mmCIF file of C-alpha atoms and ligand atoms in Angstrom:
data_model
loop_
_atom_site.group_PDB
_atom_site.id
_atom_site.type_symbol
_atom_site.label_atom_id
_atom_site.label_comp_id
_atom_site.label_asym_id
_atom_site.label_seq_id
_atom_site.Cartn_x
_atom_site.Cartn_y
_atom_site.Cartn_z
ATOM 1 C CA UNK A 1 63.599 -24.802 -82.637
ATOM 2 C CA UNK A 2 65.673 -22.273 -80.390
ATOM 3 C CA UNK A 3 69.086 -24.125 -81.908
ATOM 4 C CA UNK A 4 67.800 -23.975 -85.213
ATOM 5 C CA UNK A 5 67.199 -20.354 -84.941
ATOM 6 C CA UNK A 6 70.480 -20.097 -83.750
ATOM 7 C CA UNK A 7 71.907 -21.602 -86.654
ATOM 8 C CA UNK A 8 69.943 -19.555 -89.068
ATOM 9 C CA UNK A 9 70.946 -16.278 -87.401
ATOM 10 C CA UNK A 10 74.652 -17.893 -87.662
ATOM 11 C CA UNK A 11 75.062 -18.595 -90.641
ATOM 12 C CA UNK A 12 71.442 -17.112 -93.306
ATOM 13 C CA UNK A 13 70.901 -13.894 -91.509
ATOM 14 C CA UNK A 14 73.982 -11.413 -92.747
ATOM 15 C CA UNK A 15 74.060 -8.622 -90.520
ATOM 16 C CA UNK A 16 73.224 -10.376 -87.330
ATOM 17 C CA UNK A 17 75.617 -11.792 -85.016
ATOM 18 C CA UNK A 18 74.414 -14.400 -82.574
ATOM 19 C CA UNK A 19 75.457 -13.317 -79.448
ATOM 20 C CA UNK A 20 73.929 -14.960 -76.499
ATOM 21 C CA UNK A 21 72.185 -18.618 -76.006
ATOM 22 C CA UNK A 22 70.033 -19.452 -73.608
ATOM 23 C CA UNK A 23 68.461 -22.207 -72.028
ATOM 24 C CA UNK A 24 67.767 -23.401 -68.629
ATOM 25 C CA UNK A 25 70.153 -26.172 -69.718
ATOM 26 C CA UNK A 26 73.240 -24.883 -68.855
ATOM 27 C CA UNK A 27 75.002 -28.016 -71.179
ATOM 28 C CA UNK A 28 72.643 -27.482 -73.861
ATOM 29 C CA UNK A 29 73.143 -23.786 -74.276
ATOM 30 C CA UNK A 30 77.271 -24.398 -74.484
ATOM 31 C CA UNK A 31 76.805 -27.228 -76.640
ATOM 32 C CA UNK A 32 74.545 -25.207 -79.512
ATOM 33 C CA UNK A 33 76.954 -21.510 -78.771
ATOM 34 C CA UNK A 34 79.944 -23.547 -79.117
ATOM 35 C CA UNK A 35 79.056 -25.533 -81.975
ATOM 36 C CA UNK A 36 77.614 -21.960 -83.840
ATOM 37 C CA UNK A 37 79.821 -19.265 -82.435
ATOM 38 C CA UNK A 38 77.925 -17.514 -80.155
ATOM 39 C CA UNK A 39 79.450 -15.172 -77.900
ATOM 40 C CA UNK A 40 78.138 -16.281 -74.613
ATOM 41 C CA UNK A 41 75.474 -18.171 -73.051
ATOM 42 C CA UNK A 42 72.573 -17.767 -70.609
ATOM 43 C CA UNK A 43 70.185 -19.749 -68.908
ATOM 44 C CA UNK A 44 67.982 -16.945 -67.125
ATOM 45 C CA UNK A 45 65.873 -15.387 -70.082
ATOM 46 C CA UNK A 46 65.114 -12.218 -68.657
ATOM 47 C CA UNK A 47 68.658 -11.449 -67.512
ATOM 48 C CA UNK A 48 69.741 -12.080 -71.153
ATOM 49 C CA UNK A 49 67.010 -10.065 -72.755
ATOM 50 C CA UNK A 50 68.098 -7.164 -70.689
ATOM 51 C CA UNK A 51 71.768 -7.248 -71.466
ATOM 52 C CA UNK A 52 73.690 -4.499 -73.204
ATOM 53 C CA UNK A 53 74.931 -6.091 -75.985
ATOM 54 C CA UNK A 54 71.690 -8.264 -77.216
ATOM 55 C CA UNK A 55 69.315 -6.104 -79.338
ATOM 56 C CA UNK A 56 66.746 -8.527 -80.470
ATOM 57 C CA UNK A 57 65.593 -11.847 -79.183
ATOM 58 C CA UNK A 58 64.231 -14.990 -80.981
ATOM 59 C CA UNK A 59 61.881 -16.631 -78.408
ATOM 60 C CA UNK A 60 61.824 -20.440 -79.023
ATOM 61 C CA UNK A 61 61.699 -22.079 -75.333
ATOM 62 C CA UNK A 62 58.103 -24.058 -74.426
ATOM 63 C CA UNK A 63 54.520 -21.948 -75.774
ATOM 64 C CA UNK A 64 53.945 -21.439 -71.972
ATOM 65 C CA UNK A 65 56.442 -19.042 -72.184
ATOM 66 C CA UNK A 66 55.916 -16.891 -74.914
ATOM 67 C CA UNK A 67 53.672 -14.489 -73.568
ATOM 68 C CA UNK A 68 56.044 -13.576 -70.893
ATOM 69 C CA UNK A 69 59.309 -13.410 -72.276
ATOM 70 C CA UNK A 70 57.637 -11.221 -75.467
ATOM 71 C CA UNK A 71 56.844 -8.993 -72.309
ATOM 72 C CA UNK A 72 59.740 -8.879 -71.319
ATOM 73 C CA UNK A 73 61.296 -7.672 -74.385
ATOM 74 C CA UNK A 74 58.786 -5.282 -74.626
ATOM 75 C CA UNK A 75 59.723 -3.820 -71.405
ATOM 76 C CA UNK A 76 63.217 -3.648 -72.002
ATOM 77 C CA UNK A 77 62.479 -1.884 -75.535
ATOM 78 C CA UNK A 78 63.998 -4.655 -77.751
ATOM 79 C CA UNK A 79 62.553 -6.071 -80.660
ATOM 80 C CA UNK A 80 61.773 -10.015 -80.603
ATOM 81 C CA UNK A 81 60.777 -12.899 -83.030
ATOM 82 C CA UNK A 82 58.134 -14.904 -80.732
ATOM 83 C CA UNK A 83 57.237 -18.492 -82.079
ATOM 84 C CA UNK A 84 54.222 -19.706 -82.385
ATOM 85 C CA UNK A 85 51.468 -19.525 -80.321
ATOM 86 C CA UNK A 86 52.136 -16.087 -78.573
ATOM 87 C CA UNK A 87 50.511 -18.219 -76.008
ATOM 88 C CA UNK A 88 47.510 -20.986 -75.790
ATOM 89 C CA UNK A 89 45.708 -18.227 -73.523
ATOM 90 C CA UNK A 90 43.727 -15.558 -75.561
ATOM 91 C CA UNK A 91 44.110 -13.487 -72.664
ATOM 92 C CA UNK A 92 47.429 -13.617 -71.826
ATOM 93 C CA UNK A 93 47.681 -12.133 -75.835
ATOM 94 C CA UNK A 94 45.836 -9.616 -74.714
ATOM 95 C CA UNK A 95 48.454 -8.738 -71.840
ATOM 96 C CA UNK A 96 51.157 -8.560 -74.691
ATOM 97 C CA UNK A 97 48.993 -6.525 -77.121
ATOM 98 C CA UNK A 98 48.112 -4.365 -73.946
ATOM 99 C CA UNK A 99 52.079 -3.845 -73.049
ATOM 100 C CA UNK A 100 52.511 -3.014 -77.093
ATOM 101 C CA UNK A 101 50.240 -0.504 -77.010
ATOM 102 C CA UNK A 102 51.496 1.044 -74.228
ATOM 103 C CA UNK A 103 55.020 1.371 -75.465
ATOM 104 C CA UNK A 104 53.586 2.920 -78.383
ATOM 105 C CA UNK A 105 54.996 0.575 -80.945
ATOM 106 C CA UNK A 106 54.792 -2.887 -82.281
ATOM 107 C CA UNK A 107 57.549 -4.769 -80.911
ATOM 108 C CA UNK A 108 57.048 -8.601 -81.046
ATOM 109 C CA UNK A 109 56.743 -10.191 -84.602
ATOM 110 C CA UNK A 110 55.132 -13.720 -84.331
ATOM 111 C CA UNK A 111 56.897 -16.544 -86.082
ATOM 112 C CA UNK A 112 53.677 -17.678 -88.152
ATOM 113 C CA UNK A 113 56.734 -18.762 -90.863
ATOM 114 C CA UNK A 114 53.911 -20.139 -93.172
ATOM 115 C CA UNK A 115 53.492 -16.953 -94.506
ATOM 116 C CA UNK A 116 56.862 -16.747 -96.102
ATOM 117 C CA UNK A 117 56.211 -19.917 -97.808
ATOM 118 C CA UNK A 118 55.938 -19.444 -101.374
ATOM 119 C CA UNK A 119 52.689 -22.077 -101.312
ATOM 120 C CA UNK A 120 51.305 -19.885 -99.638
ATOM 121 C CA UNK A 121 52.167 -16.721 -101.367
ATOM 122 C CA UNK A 122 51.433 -18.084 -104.644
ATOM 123 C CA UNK A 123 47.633 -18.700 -102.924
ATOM 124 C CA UNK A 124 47.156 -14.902 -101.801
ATOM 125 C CA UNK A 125 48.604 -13.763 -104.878
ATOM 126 C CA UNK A 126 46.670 -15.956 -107.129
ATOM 127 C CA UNK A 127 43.022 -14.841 -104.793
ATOM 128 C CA UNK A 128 44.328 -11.304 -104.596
ATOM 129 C CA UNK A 129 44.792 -11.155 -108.660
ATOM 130 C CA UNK A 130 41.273 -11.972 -109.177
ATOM 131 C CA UNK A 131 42.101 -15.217 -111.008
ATOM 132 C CA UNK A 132 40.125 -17.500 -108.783
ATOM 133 C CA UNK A 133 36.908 -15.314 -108.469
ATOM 134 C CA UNK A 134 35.246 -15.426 -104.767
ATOM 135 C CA UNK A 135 37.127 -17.826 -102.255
ATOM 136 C CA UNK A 136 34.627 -20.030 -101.485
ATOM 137 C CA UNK A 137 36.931 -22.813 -98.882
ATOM 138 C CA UNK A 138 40.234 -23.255 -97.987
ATOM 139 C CA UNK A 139 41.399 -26.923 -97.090
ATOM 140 C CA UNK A 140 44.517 -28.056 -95.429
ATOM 141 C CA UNK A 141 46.266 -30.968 -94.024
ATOM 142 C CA UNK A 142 48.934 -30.754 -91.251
ATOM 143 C CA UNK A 143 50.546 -34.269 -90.515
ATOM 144 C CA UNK A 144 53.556 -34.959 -88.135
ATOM 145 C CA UNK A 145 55.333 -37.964 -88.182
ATOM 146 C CA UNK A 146 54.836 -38.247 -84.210
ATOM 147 C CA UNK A 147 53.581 -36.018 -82.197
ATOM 148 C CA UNK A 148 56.635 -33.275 -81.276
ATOM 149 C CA UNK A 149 56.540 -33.893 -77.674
ATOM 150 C CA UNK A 150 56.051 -36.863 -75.215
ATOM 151 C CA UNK A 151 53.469 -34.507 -73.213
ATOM 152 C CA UNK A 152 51.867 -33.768 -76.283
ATOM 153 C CA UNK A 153 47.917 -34.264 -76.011
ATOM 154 C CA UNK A 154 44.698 -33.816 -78.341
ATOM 155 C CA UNK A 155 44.243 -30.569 -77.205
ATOM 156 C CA UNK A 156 47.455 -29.248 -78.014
ATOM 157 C CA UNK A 157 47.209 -30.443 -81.798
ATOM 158 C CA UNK A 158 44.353 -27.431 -81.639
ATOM 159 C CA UNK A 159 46.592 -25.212 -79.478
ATOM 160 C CA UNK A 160 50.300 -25.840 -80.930
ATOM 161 C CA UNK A 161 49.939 -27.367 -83.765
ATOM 162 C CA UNK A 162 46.825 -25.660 -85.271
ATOM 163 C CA UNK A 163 48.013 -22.136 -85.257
ATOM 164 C CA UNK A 164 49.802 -22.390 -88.398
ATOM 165 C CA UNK A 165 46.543 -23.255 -90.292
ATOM 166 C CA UNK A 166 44.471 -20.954 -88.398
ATOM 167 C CA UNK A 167 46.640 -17.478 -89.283
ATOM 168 C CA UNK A 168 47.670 -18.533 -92.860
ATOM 169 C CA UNK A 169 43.996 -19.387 -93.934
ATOM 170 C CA UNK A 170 43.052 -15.995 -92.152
ATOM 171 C CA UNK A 171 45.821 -14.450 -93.973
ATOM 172 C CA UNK A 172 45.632 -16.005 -97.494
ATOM 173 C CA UNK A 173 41.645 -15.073 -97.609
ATOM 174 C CA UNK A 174 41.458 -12.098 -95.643
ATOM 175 C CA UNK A 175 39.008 -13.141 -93.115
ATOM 176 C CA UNK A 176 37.886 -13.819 -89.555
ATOM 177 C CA UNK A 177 36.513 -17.096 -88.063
ATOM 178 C CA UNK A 178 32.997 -17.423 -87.036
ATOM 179 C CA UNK A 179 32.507 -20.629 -85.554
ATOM 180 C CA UNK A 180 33.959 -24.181 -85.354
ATOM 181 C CA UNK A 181 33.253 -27.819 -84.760
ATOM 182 C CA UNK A 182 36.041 -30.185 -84.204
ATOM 183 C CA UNK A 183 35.810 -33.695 -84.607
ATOM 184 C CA UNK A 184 38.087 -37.062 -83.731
ATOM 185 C CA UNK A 185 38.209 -40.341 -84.972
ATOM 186 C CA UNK A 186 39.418 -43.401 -82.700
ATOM 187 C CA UNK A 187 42.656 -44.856 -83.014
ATOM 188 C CA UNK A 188 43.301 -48.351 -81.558
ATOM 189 C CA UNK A 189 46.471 -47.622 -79.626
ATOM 190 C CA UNK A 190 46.795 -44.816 -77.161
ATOM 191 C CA UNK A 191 48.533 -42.039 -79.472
ATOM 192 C CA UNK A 192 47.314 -38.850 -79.963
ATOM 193 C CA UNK A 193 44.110 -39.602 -83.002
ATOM 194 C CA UNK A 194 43.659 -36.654 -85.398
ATOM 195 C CA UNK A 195 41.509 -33.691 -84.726
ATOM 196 C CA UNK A 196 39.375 -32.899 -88.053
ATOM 197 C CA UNK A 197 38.246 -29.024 -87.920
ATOM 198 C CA UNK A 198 35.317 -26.554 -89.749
ATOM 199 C CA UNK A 199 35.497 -23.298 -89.258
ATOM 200 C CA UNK A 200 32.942 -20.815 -90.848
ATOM 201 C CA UNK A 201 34.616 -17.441 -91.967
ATOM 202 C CA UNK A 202 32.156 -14.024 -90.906
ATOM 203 C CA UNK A 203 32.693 -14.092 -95.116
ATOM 204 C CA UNK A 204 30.490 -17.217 -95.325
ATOM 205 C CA UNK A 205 33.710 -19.225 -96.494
ATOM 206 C CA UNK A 206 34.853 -22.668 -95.435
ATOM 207 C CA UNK A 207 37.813 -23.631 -93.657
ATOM 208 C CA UNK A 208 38.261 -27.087 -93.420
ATOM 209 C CA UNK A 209 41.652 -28.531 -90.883
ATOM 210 C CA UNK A 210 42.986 -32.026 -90.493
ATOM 211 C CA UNK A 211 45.577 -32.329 -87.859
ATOM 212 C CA UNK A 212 47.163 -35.824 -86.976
ATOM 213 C CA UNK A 213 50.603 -35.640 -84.994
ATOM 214 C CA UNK A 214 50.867 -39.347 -85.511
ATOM 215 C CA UNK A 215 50.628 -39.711 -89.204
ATOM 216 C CA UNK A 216 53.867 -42.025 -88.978
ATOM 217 C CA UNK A 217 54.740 -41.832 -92.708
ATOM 218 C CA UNK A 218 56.174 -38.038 -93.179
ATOM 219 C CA UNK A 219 55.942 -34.532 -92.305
ATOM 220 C CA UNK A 220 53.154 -33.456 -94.832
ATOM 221 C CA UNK A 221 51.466 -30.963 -94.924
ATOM 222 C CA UNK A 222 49.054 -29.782 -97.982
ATOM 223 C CA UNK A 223 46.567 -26.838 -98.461
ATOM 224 C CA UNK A 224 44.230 -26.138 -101.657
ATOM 225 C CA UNK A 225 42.245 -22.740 -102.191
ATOM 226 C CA UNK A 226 38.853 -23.088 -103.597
ATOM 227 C CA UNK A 227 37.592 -20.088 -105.565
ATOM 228 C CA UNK A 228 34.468 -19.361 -107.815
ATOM 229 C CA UNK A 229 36.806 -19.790 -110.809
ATOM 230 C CA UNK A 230 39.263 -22.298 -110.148
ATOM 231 C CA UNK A 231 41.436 -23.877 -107.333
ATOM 232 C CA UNK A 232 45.308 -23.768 -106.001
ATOM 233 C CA UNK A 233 46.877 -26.353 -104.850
ATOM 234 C CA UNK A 234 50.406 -26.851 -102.809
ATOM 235 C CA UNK A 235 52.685 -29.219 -105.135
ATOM 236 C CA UNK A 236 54.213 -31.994 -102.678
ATOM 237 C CA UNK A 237 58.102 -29.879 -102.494
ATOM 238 C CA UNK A 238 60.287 -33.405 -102.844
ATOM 239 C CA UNK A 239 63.271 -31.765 -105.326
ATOM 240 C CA UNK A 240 63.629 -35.006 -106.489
ATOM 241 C CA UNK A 241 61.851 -38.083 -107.612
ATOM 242 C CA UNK A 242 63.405 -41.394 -108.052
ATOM 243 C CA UNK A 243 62.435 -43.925 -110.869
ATOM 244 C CA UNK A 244 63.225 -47.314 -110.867
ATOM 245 C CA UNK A 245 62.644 -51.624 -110.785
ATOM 246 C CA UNK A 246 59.091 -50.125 -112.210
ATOM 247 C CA UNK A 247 58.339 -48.197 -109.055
ATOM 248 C CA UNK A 248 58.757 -44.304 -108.499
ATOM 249 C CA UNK A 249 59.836 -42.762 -104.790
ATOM 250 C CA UNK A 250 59.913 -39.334 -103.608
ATOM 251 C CA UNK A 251 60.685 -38.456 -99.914
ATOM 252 C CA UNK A 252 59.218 -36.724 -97.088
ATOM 253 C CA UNK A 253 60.936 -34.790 -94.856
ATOM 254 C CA UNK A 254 60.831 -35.647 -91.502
ATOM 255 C CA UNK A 255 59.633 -32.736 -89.713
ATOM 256 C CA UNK A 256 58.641 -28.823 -90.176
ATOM 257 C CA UNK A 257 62.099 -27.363 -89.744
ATOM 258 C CA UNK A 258 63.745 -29.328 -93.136
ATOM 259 C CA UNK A 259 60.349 -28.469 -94.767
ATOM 260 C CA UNK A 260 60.110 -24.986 -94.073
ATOM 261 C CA UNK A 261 63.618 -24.289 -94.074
ATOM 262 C CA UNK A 262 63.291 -21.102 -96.599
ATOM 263 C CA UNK A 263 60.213 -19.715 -94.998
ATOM 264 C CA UNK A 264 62.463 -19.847 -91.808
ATOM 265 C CA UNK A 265 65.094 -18.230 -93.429
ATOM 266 C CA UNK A 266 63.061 -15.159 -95.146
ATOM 267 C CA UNK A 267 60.855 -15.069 -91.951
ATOM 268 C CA UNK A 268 63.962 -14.635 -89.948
ATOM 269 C CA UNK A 269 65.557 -11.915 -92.594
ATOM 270 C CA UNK A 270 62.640 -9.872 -92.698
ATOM 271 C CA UNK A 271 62.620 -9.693 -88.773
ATOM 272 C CA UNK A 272 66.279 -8.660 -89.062
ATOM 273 C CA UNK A 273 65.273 -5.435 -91.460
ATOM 274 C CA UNK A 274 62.148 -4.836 -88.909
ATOM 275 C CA UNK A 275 65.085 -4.441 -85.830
ATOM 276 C CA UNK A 276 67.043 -2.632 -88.112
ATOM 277 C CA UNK A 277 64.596 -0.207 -89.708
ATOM 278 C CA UNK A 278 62.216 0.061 -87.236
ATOM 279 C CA UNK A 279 59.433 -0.857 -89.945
ATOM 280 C CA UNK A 280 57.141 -3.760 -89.296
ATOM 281 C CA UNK A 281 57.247 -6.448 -92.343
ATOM 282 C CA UNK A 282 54.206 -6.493 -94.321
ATOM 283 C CA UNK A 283 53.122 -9.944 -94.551
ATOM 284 C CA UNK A 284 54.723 -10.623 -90.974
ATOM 285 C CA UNK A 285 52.178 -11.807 -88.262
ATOM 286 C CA UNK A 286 51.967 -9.168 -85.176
ATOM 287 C CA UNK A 287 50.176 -9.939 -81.415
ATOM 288 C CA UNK A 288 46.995 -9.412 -82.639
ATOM 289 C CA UNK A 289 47.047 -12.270 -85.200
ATOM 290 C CA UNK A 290 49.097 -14.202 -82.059
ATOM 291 C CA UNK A 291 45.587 -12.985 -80.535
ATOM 292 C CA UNK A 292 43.503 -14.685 -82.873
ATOM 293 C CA UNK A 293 45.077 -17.446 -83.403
ATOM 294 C CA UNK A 294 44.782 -17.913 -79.842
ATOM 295 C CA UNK A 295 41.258 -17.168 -79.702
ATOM 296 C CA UNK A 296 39.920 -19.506 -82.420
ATOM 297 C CA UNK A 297 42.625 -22.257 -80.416
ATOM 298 C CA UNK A 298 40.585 -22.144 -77.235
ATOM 299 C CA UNK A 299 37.491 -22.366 -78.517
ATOM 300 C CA UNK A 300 38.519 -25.242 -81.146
ATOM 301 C CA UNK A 301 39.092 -27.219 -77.616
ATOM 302 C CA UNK A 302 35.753 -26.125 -76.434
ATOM 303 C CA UNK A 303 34.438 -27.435 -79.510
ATOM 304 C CA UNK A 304 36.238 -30.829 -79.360
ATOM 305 C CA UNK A 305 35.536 -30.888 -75.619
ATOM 306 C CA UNK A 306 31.753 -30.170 -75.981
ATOM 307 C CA UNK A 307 30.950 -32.399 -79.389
ATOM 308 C CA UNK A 308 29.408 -28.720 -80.516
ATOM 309 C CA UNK A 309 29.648 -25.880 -83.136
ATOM 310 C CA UNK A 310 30.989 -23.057 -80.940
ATOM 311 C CA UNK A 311 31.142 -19.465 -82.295
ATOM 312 C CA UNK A 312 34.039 -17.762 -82.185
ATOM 313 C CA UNK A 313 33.754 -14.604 -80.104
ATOM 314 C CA UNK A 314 36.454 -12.089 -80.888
ATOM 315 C CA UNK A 315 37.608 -8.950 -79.262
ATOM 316 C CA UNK A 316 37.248 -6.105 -80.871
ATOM 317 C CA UNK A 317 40.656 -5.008 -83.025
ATOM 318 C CA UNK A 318 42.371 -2.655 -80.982
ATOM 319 C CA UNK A 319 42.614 0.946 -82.907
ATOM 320 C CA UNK A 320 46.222 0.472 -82.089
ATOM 321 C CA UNK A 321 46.440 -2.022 -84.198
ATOM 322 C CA UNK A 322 43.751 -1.104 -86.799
ATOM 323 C CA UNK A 323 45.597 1.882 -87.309
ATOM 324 C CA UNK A 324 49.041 0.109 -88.386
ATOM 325 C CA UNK A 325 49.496 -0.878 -92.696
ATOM 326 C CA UNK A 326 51.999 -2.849 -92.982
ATOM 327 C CA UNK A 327 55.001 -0.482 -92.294
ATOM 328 C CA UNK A 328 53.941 1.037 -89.402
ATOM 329 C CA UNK A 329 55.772 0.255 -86.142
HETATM 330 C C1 ISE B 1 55.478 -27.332 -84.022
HETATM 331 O O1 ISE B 1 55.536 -26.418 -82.937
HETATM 332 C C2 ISE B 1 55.457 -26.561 -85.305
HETATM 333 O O2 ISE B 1 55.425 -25.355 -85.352
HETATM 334 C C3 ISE B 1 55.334 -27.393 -86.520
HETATM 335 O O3 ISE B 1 55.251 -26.552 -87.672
HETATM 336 C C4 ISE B 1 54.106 -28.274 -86.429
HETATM 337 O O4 ISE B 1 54.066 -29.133 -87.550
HETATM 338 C C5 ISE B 1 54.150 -29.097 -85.152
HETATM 339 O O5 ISE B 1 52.961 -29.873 -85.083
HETATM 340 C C6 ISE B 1 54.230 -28.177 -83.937
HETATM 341 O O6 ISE B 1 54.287 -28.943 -82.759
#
């Protein structure tokens, strides 16, 4: 993710320069700077976070992390594009949140890029215009063609895989979670098996989340609102269909960064105005949604863990974050 990033801000984000890359892999870093133009590399974060010439930061280096480097840039007073999750530890969000509100401004936008996808706008809008009448459930499916990493365990498709369902449900209906159950079926080889999720809203909606990072036949992921009035679906996002010897093909993509290219790209735009204006981006994710997604993470893995609904116990919003509409630092 960190080299596509890099690309993006090299070549779809005018007005940004990519300057530094780091990783703790010396080669790797030289390889992706020389290959994109960067001016320099790194390969300790915190020494390039606090340089002179780097104003903003794209975290993408492992979830563990997140929560420190956002910190970081915090500390140093520079503006930073975390991925997703902020971290798998509710409270080590609340550390982050904590350091925000004590510099007095939001400075870490989290990189919940489903938001920017027009699916999902299209959903909010469509709930938001009235069209659909009450939400009543939200269902989505999140498949991987193999899980993303060989460490990769049941747990995590709650943790790091997850997120991305648990903010843009939040965000498309406008709610909080109440409780959830997670459930698995048994696969007959040793891969990672699905994780099948309900999670009440304190709305009395329905979420309903199927993860499997071993789906093996494409990256695919679908969603479909459910209101009083009518439903919206995602259309599959193939650009092209292919008809012949009686038989008609479209393709998958192979993974989230072909598939979400464009949400990448605005998501990654829209950070670029917040570090230039100062103004936080409307429908951009901030710690406390890094918070919650956190949050309903852990206790999705409690739920899994225990076989048992589990209510999900928030914090109360900080005022500091309350306080902020959209273009509020
Ligand atoms: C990865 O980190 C992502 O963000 C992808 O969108 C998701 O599909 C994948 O499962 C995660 O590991």
């Amino acid at each position: 993710m960190g080299a596509d990033h890099a690309a993006i801000v090299a070549q779809d984000m005018p007005g940004a320069l990519l300057q530094v890359v780091c990783d703790m892999d010396e080669a790797r870093a030289r390889a992706v700077a020389d290959t994109l133009g960067a001016a320099d590399i790194g390969t300790d974060p915190e020494a390039v976070i606090a340089r002179k010439d780097v104003d903003a930061v794209i975290i993408a280096s492992p979830d563990f992390t997140h929560a420190p480097l956002s910190k970081a840039c915090i500390a140093a007073g520079k503006r930073a594009l975390c991925e997703k999750p902020l971290s798998q530890s509710a409270d080590a969000c609340r550390e982050v949140m904590a350091a925000e509100e004590a510099a007095g401004a939001r400075h870490v936008m989290l990189g919940f890029m489903r938001r920017y996808d027009q699916s999902y706008v299209e959903m909010r809008a469509a709930l938001d215009s009235g069209a659909l009448g009450r939400a009543l459930m939200m269902h989505n499916f999140h498949r991987n063609v193999e899980t993303p990493a060989a460490d990769f365990t049941g747990a995590m498709a709650i943790t790091n895989s997850a997120p991305h369902e648990f903010d843009v449900a939040r965000h498309v209906l406008g709610a909080e979670y109440s409780s959830i159950t997670a459930h698995q079926p048994r696969r007959s080889d040793t891969r990672v098996a699905p994780v099948v999720m309900v999670l009440e809203t304190t709305d009395a909606q329905l979420v309903t989340i199927e993860i499997n990072n071993n789906a093996a036949y494409g990256y695919d992921v679908r969603a479909e609102l459910v209101g009083e009035a009518g439903s919206v679906s995602m259309n599959t996002v193939a650009h092209t269909r292919t008809d012949m010897k009686l038989a008609s093909a479209t393709r998958y993509d192979a993974d989230w960064r072909s598939r979400y290219h464009e949400a990448y790209v605005r998501q990654n735009r829209a950070f670029l105005r917040f570090v230039e204006t100062g103004t936080f981006p409307e429908i951009a994710a901030d710690c406390w949604d890094g918070y919650c997604a956190a949050k309903v993470a852990e206790t999705g893995v409690k739920a899994l863990e225990t076989g048992t609904k589990q209510p999900v116990e928030m914090m109360e919003k900080p005022e500091f974050y309350a306080m902020l509409k959209g273009g509020a630092a």
